[in-house]
Coordinates of C-alpha atoms and ligand atoms in Angstrom, one line a residue:
X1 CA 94.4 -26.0 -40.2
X2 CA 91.1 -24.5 -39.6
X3 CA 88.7 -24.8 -36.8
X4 CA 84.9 -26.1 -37.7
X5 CA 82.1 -25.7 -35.4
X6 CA 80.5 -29.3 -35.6
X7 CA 77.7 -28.5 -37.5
X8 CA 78.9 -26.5 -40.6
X9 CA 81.6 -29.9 -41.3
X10 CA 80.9 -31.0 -44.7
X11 CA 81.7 -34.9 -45.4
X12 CA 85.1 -35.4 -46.9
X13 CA 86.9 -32.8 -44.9
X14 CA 90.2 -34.4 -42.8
X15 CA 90.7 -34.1 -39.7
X16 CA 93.7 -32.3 -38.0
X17 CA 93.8 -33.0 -35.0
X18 CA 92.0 -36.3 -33.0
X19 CA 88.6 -36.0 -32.3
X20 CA 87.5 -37.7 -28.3
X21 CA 84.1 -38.0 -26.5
X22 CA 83.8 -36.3 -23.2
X23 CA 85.8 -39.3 -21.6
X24 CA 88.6 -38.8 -23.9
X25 CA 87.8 -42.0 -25.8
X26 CA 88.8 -41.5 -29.7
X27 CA 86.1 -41.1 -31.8
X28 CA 87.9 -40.4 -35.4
X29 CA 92.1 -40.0 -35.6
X30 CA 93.4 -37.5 -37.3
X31 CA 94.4 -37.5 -40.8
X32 CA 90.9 -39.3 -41.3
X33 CA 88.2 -38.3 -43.6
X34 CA 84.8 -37.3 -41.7
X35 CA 81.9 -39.4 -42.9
X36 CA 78.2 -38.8 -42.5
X37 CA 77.9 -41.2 -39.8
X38 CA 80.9 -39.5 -38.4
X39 CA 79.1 -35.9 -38.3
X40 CA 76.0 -37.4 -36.3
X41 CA 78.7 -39.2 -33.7
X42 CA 80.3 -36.0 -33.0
X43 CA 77.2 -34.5 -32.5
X44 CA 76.0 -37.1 -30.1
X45 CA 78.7 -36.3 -28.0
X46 CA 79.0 -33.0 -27.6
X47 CA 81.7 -32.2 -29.7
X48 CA 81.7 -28.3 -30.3
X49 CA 84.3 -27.9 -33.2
X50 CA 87.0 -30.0 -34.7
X51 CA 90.3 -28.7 -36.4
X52 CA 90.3 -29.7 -40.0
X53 CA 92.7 -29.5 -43.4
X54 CA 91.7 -26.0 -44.3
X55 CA 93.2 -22.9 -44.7
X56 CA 90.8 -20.5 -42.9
X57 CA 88.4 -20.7 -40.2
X58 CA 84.6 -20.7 -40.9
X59 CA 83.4 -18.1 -38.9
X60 CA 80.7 -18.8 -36.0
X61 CA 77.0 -18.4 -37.3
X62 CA 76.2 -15.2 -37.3
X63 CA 73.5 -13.8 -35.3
X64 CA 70.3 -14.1 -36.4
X65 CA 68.6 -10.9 -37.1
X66 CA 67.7 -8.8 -33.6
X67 CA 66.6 -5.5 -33.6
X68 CA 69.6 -3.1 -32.7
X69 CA 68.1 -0.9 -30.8
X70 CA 67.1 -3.4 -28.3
X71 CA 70.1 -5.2 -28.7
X72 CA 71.8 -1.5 -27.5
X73 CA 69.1 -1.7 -24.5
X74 CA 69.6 -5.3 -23.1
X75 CA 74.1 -4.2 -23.7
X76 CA 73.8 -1.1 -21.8
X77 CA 71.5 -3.0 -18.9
X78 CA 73.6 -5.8 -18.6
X79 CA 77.1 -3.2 -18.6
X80 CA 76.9 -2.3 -15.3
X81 CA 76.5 -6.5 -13.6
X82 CA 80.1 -6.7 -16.1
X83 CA 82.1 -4.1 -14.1
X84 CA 84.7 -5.4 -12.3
X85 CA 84.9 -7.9 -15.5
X86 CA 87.5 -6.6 -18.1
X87 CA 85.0 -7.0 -21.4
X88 CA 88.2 -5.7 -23.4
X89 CA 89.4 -9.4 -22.8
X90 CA 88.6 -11.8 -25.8
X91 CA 86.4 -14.3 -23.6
X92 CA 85.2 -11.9 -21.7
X93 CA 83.8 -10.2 -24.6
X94 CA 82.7 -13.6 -26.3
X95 CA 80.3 -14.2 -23.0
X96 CA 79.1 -10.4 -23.1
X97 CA 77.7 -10.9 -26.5
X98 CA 76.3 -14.2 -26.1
X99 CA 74.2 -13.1 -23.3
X100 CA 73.4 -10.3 -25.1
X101 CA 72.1 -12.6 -27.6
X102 CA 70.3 -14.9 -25.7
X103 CA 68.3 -12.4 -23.8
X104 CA 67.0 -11.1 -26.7
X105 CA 66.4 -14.1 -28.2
X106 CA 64.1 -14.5 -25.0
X107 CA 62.5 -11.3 -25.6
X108 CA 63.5 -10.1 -21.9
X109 CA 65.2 -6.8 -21.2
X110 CA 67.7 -7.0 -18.7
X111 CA 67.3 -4.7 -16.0
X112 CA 70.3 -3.4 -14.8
X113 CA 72.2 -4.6 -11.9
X114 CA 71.7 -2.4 -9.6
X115 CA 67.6 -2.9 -10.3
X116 CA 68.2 -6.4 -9.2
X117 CA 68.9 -5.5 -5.9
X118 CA 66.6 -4.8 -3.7
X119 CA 66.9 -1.8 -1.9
X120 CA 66.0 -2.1 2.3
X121 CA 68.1 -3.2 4.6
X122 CA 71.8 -2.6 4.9
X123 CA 73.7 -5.4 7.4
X124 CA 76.6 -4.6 9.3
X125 CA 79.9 -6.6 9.5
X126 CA 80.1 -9.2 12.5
X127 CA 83.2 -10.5 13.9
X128 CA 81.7 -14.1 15.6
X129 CA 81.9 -16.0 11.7
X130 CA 84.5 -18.1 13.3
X131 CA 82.1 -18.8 16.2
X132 CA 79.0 -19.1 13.8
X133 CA 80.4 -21.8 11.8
X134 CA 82.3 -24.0 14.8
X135 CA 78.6 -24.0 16.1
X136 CA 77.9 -25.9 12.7
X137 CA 80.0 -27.9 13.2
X138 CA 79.7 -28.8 17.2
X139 CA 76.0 -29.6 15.8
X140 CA 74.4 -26.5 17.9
X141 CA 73.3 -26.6 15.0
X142 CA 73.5 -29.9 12.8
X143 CA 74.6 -29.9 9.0
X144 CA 71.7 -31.9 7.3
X145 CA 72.0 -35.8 7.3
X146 CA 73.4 -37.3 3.9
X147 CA 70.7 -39.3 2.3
X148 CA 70.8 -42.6 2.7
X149 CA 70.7 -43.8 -0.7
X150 CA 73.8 -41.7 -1.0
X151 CA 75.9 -43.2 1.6
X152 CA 74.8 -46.6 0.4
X153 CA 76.1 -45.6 -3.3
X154 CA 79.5 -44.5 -2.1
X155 CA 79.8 -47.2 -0.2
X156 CA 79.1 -49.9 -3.1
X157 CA 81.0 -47.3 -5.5
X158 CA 84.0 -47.1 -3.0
X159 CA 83.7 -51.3 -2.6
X160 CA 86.5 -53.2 -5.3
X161 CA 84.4 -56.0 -5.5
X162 CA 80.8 -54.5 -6.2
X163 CA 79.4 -54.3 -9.5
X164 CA 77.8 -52.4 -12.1
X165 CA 74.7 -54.3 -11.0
X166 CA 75.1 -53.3 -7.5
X167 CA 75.3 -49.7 -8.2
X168 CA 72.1 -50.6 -10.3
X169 CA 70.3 -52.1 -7.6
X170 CA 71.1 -48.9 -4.9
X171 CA 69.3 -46.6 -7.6
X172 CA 66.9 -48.3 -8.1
X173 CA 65.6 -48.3 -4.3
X174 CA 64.4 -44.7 -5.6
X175 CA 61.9 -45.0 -7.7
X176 CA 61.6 -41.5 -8.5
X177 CA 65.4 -41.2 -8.7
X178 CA 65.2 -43.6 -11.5
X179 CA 63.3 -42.4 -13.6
X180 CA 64.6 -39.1 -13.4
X181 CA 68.0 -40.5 -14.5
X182 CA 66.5 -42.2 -17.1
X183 CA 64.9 -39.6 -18.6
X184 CA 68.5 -37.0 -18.4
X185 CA 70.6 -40.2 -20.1
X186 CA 67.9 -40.6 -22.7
X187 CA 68.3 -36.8 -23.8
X188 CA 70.5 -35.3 -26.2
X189 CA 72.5 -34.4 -23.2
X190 CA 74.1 -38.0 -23.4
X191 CA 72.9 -38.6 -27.0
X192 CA 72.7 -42.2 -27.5
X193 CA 70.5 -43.4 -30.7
X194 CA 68.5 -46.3 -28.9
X195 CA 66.2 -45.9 -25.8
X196 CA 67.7 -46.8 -22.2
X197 CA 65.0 -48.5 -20.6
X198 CA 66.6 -49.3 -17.1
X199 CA 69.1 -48.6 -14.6
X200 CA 71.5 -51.3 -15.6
X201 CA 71.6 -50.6 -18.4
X202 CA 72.1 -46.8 -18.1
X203 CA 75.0 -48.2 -15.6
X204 CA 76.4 -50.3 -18.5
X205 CA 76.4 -47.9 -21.1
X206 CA 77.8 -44.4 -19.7
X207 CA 79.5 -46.2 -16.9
X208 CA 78.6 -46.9 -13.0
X209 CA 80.9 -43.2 -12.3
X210 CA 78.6 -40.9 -14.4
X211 CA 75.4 -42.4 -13.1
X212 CA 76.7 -42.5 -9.7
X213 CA 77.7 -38.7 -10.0
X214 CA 74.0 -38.0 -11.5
X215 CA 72.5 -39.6 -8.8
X216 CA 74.3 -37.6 -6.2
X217 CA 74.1 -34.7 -7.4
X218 CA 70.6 -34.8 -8.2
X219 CA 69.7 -36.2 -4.2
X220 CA 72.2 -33.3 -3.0
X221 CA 70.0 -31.0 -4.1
X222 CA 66.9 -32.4 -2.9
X223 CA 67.8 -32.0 0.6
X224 CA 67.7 -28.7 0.6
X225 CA 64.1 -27.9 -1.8
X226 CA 62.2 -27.5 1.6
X227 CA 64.2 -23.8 1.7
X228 CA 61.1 -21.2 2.0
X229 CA 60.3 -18.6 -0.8
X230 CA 60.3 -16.4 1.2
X231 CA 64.5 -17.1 2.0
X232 CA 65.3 -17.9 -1.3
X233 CA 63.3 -19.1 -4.9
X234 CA 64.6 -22.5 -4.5
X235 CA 63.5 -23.3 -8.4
X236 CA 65.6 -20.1 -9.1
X237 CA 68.6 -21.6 -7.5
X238 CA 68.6 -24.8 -9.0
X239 CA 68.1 -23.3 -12.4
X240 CA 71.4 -21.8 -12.0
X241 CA 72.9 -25.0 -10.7
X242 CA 71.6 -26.7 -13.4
X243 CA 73.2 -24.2 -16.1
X244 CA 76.7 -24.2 -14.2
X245 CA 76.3 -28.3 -14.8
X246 CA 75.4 -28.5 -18.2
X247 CA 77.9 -25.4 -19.0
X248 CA 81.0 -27.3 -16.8
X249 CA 79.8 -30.5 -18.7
X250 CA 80.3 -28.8 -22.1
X251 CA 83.0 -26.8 -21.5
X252 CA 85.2 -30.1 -20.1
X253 CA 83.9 -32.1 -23.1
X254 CA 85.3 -29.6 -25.4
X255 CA 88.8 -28.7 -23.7
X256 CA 91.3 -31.8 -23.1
X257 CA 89.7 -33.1 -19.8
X258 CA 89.2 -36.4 -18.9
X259 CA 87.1 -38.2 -17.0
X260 CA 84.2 -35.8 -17.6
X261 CA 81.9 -37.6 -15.1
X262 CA 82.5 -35.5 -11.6
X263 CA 82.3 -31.9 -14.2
X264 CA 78.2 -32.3 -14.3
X265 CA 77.6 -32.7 -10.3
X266 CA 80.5 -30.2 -9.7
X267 CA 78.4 -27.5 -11.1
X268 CA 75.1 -28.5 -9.9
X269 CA 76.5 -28.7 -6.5
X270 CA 79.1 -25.7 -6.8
X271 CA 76.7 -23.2 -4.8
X272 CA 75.6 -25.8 -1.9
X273 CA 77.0 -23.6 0.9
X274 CA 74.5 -21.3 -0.2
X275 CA 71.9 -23.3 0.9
X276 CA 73.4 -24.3 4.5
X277 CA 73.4 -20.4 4.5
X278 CA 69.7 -20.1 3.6
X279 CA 68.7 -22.7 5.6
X280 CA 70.7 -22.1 8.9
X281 CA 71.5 -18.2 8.5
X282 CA 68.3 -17.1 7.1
X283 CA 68.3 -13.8 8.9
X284 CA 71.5 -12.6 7.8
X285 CA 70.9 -13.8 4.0
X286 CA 68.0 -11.3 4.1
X287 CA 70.1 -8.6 5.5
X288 CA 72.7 -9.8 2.4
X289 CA 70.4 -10.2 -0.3
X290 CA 68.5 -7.3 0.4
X291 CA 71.9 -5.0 1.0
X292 CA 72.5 -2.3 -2.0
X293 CA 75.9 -1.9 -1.2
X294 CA 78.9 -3.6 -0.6
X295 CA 80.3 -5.5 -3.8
X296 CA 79.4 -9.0 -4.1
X297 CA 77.7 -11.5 -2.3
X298 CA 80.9 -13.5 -2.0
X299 CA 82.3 -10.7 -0.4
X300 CA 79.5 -9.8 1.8
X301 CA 79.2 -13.4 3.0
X302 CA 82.4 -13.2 4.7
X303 CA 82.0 -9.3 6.1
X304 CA 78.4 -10.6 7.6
X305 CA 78.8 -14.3 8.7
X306 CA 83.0 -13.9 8.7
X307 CA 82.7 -17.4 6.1
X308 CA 82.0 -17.8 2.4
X309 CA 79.7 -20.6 1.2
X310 CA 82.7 -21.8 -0.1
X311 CA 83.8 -22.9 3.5
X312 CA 80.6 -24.5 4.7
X313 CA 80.5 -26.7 1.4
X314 CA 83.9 -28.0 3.1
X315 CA 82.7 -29.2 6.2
X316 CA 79.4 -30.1 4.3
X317 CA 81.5 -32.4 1.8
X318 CA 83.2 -33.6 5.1
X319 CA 80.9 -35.0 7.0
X320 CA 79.0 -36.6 3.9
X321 CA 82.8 -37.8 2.8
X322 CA 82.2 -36.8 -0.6
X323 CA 85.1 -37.1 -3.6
X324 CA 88.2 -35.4 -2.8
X325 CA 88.3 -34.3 -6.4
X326 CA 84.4 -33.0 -5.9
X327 CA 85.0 -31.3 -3.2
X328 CA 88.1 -29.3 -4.8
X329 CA 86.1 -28.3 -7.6
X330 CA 83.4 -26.8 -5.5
X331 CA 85.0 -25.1 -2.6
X332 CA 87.4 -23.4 -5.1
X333 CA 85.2 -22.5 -7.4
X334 CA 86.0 -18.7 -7.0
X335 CA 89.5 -18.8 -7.2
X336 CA 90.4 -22.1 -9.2
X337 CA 94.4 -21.6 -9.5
X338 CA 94.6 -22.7 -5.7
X339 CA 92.6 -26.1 -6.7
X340 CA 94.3 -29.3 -6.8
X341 CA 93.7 -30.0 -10.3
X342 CA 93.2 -26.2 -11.5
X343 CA 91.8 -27.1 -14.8
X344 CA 88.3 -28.9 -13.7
X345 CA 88.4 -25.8 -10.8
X346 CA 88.3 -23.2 -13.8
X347 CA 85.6 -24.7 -15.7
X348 CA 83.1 -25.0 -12.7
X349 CA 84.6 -21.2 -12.8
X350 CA 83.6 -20.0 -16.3
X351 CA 80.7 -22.4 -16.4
X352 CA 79.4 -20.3 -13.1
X353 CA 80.3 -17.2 -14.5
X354 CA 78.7 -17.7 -18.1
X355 CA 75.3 -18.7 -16.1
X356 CA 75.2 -15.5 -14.4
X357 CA 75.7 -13.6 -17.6
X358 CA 73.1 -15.6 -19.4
X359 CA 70.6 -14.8 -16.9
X360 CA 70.0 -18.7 -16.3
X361 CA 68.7 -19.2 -13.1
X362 CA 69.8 -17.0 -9.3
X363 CA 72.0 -17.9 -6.8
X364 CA 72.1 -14.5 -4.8
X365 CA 74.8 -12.9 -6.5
X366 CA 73.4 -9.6 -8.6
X367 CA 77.1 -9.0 -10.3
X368 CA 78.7 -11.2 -12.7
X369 CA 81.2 -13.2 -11.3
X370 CA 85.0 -11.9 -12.2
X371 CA 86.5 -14.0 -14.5
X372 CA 89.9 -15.1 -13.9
X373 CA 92.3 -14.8 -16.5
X374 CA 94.7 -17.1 -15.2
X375 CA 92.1 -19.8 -14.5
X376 CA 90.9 -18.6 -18.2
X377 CA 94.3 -19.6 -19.8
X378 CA 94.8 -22.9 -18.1
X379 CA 91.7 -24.2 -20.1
X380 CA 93.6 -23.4 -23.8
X381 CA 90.0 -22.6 -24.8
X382 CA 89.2 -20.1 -28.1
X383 CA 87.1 -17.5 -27.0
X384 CA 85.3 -18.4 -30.8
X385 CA 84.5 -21.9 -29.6
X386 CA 82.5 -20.6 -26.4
X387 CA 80.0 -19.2 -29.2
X388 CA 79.2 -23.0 -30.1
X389 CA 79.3 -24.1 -26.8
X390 CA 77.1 -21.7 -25.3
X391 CA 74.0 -22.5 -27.4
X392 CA 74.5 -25.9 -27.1
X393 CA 74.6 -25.8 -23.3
X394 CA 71.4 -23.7 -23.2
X395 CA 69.4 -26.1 -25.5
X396 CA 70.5 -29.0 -23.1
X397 CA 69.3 -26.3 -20.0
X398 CA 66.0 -26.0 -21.5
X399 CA 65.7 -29.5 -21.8
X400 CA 66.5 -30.3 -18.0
X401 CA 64.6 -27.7 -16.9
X402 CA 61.5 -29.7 -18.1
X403 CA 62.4 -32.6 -16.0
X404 CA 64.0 -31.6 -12.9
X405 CA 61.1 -31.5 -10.3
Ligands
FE2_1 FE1 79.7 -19.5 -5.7
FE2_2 FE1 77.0 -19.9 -8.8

């Protein structure tokens, strides 16, 4: 048995294992021989390699020609934002030279860590965090309202007797909203062959759960895009939180997860303490972002405020009554084993960690997240299949990019 990345499969070649969608419906059993119209279904959906009848595996395309020397350049600048990752690890090493490859396939040279950074003010630890986030929640000052539209969606979602229709009808209050959706579940994202003109339909075709989780996740966000510039690049932030989406989509398509719906809005919405923190803490964000020392801004966050962003996206979730399962994917999104369901927690993890080392998008933190080996081995990913995936979640990123507002 061989592993095949998608697009070097040859028609005629059988299947040795069963190939699903990203819902874990069976698209072609194994033992089966893969047709033509086979190859363009598993393309459709995302599927990044399939395990055939073959002695050997094809290796991964190789790179395309890039000048070493600036390869060596963009490596040795990118080095010191991997330190406290172990880049002798086999995934590790897979995402080290994949971002290598896409920033110079970008043509940028990554400045090093510790150029990131700005270098002014340094904060010092405070002991009130506890304080500062009761007054969150004893609305001295007030967590952000949900939006209406969403409380009316989880309320018709949450309803046994309400229909795909009804969910239909919610979204389609929002004009903008609408078309929006319409124009993510007509890209290759979801891949479908004919045009989705409407709502309903979109609802009857991927399901009332994955249009529902689109939806929120794209209003979660919107809440918070009146965040100065001057805080935080707001288009910055939800470039990354775009990438971690597309990349936890991806990566739960391709590893034996199911119900793939909640993976896309758990990484767009994985950072959203962060922007309580912006918002409501501006003055100690500065004094973070700006500090040149002190490990990451994880870390920081809880010497400075005394509470991660982690912790506000749990009373955040609370008061909007989001998903448990959402919730558990966001607020442990730094150290997934302690999740409920540690397996959809580790790929918001990875997925958050490979956007940082691509360079797609900013979300404060100026080192590359640690990744966690454990969390790592729960998915029973091949480090080789991440070189498939990762282009294919970046040509999906550069597609969203162009129509998120
Ligand atoms: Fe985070
Ligand atoms: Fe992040």
């Amino acid at each position: 048995m061989a592993y095949i990345p998608t697009r070097q499969l040859k028609p005629g070649m059988i299947l040795s294992e069963d190939v699903a969608d990203v819902n874990g419906r069976l698209l072609l059993a194994k033992g089966q021989a893969i047709g033509a119209n086979h190859l363009t279904v598993f393309k459709m959906w995302g599927v990044p390699e399939v395990a055939v009848d073959q002695d050997e595996d094809v290796p991964a395309d190789p790179a395309p020609a890039l000048d070493p020397a600036v390869m060596r350049r963009v490596a040795e600048g990118l080095q010191p934002a991997f330190a406290d990752n172990d880049l002798t690890h086999p995934a590790v090493a897979e995402i080290f030279r994949q971002a290598i490859l896409h920033r110079c396939r970008k043509g940028t040279v990554q400045r090093t860590a510790a150029a990131d950074r700005p270098v002014n003010a340094v904060s010092s630890p405070t002991s009130d965090g506890t304080a500062r986030r009761r007054s969150l929640r004893t609305r001295d000052i007030q967590l952000p309202e949900i939006p209406t539209l969403i409380f009316r969606l989880n309320d018709t979602i949450a309803d046994p007797f309400s229909s795909a229709d009804d969910i239909a009808q919610v979204i389609s209050k929002s004009p903008g909203l609408s078309a929006l959706l319409l124009k993510i579940v007509n890209s290759a994202f979801y891949g479908f062959p004919s045009r989705i003109d409407s709502v309903t339909r979109a609802v009857a075709i991927i399901g009332s759960k994955e249009v529902s989780a689109l939806a929120v996740g794209i209003t979660t966000l919107e809440v918070f895009k009146d965040i100065p510039k001057t805080v935080f690049d707001m288009q910055a932030f939800t470039h990354h939180s775009l990438a971690c989406g597309v990349l936890a989509r991806i990566l739960a398509a391709s590893g034996s997860i199911r119900n793939t719906e909640q993976m896309f809005v758990s990484g767009l919405l994985h950072d959203i303490g962060r922007l309580v923190i912006f918002r409501y803490f501006s003055k100690e964000a500065a004094q973070m972002l700006a500090s040149p020392t002190g490990g990451s801004l994880y870390d920081r966050e809880k010497r400075v405020l005394g509470f991660r962003h982690t912790d506000i996206a749990v009373d955040l979730f609370e008061k909007w009554k989001f998903p448990v399962a959402l919730t558990q994917n966001v607020i442990f999104h730094h150290r997934p084993v302690s999740a409920q369901d540690p397996v959809k927690a580790a790929i918001v993890h990875l997925a958050d960690m490979i956007a940082h080392s691509l360079g797609e998008g900013k979300s404060g933190e100026w080192r590359i997240p640690v990744l966690d080996i454990a969390a790592w081995e729960k998915l029973r990913l091949s480090p080789r299949a991440l070189a498939t995936m990762i282009p294919q979640a970046l040509h999906h990123l550069g597609f969203l990019m162009t129509v998120f507002p």
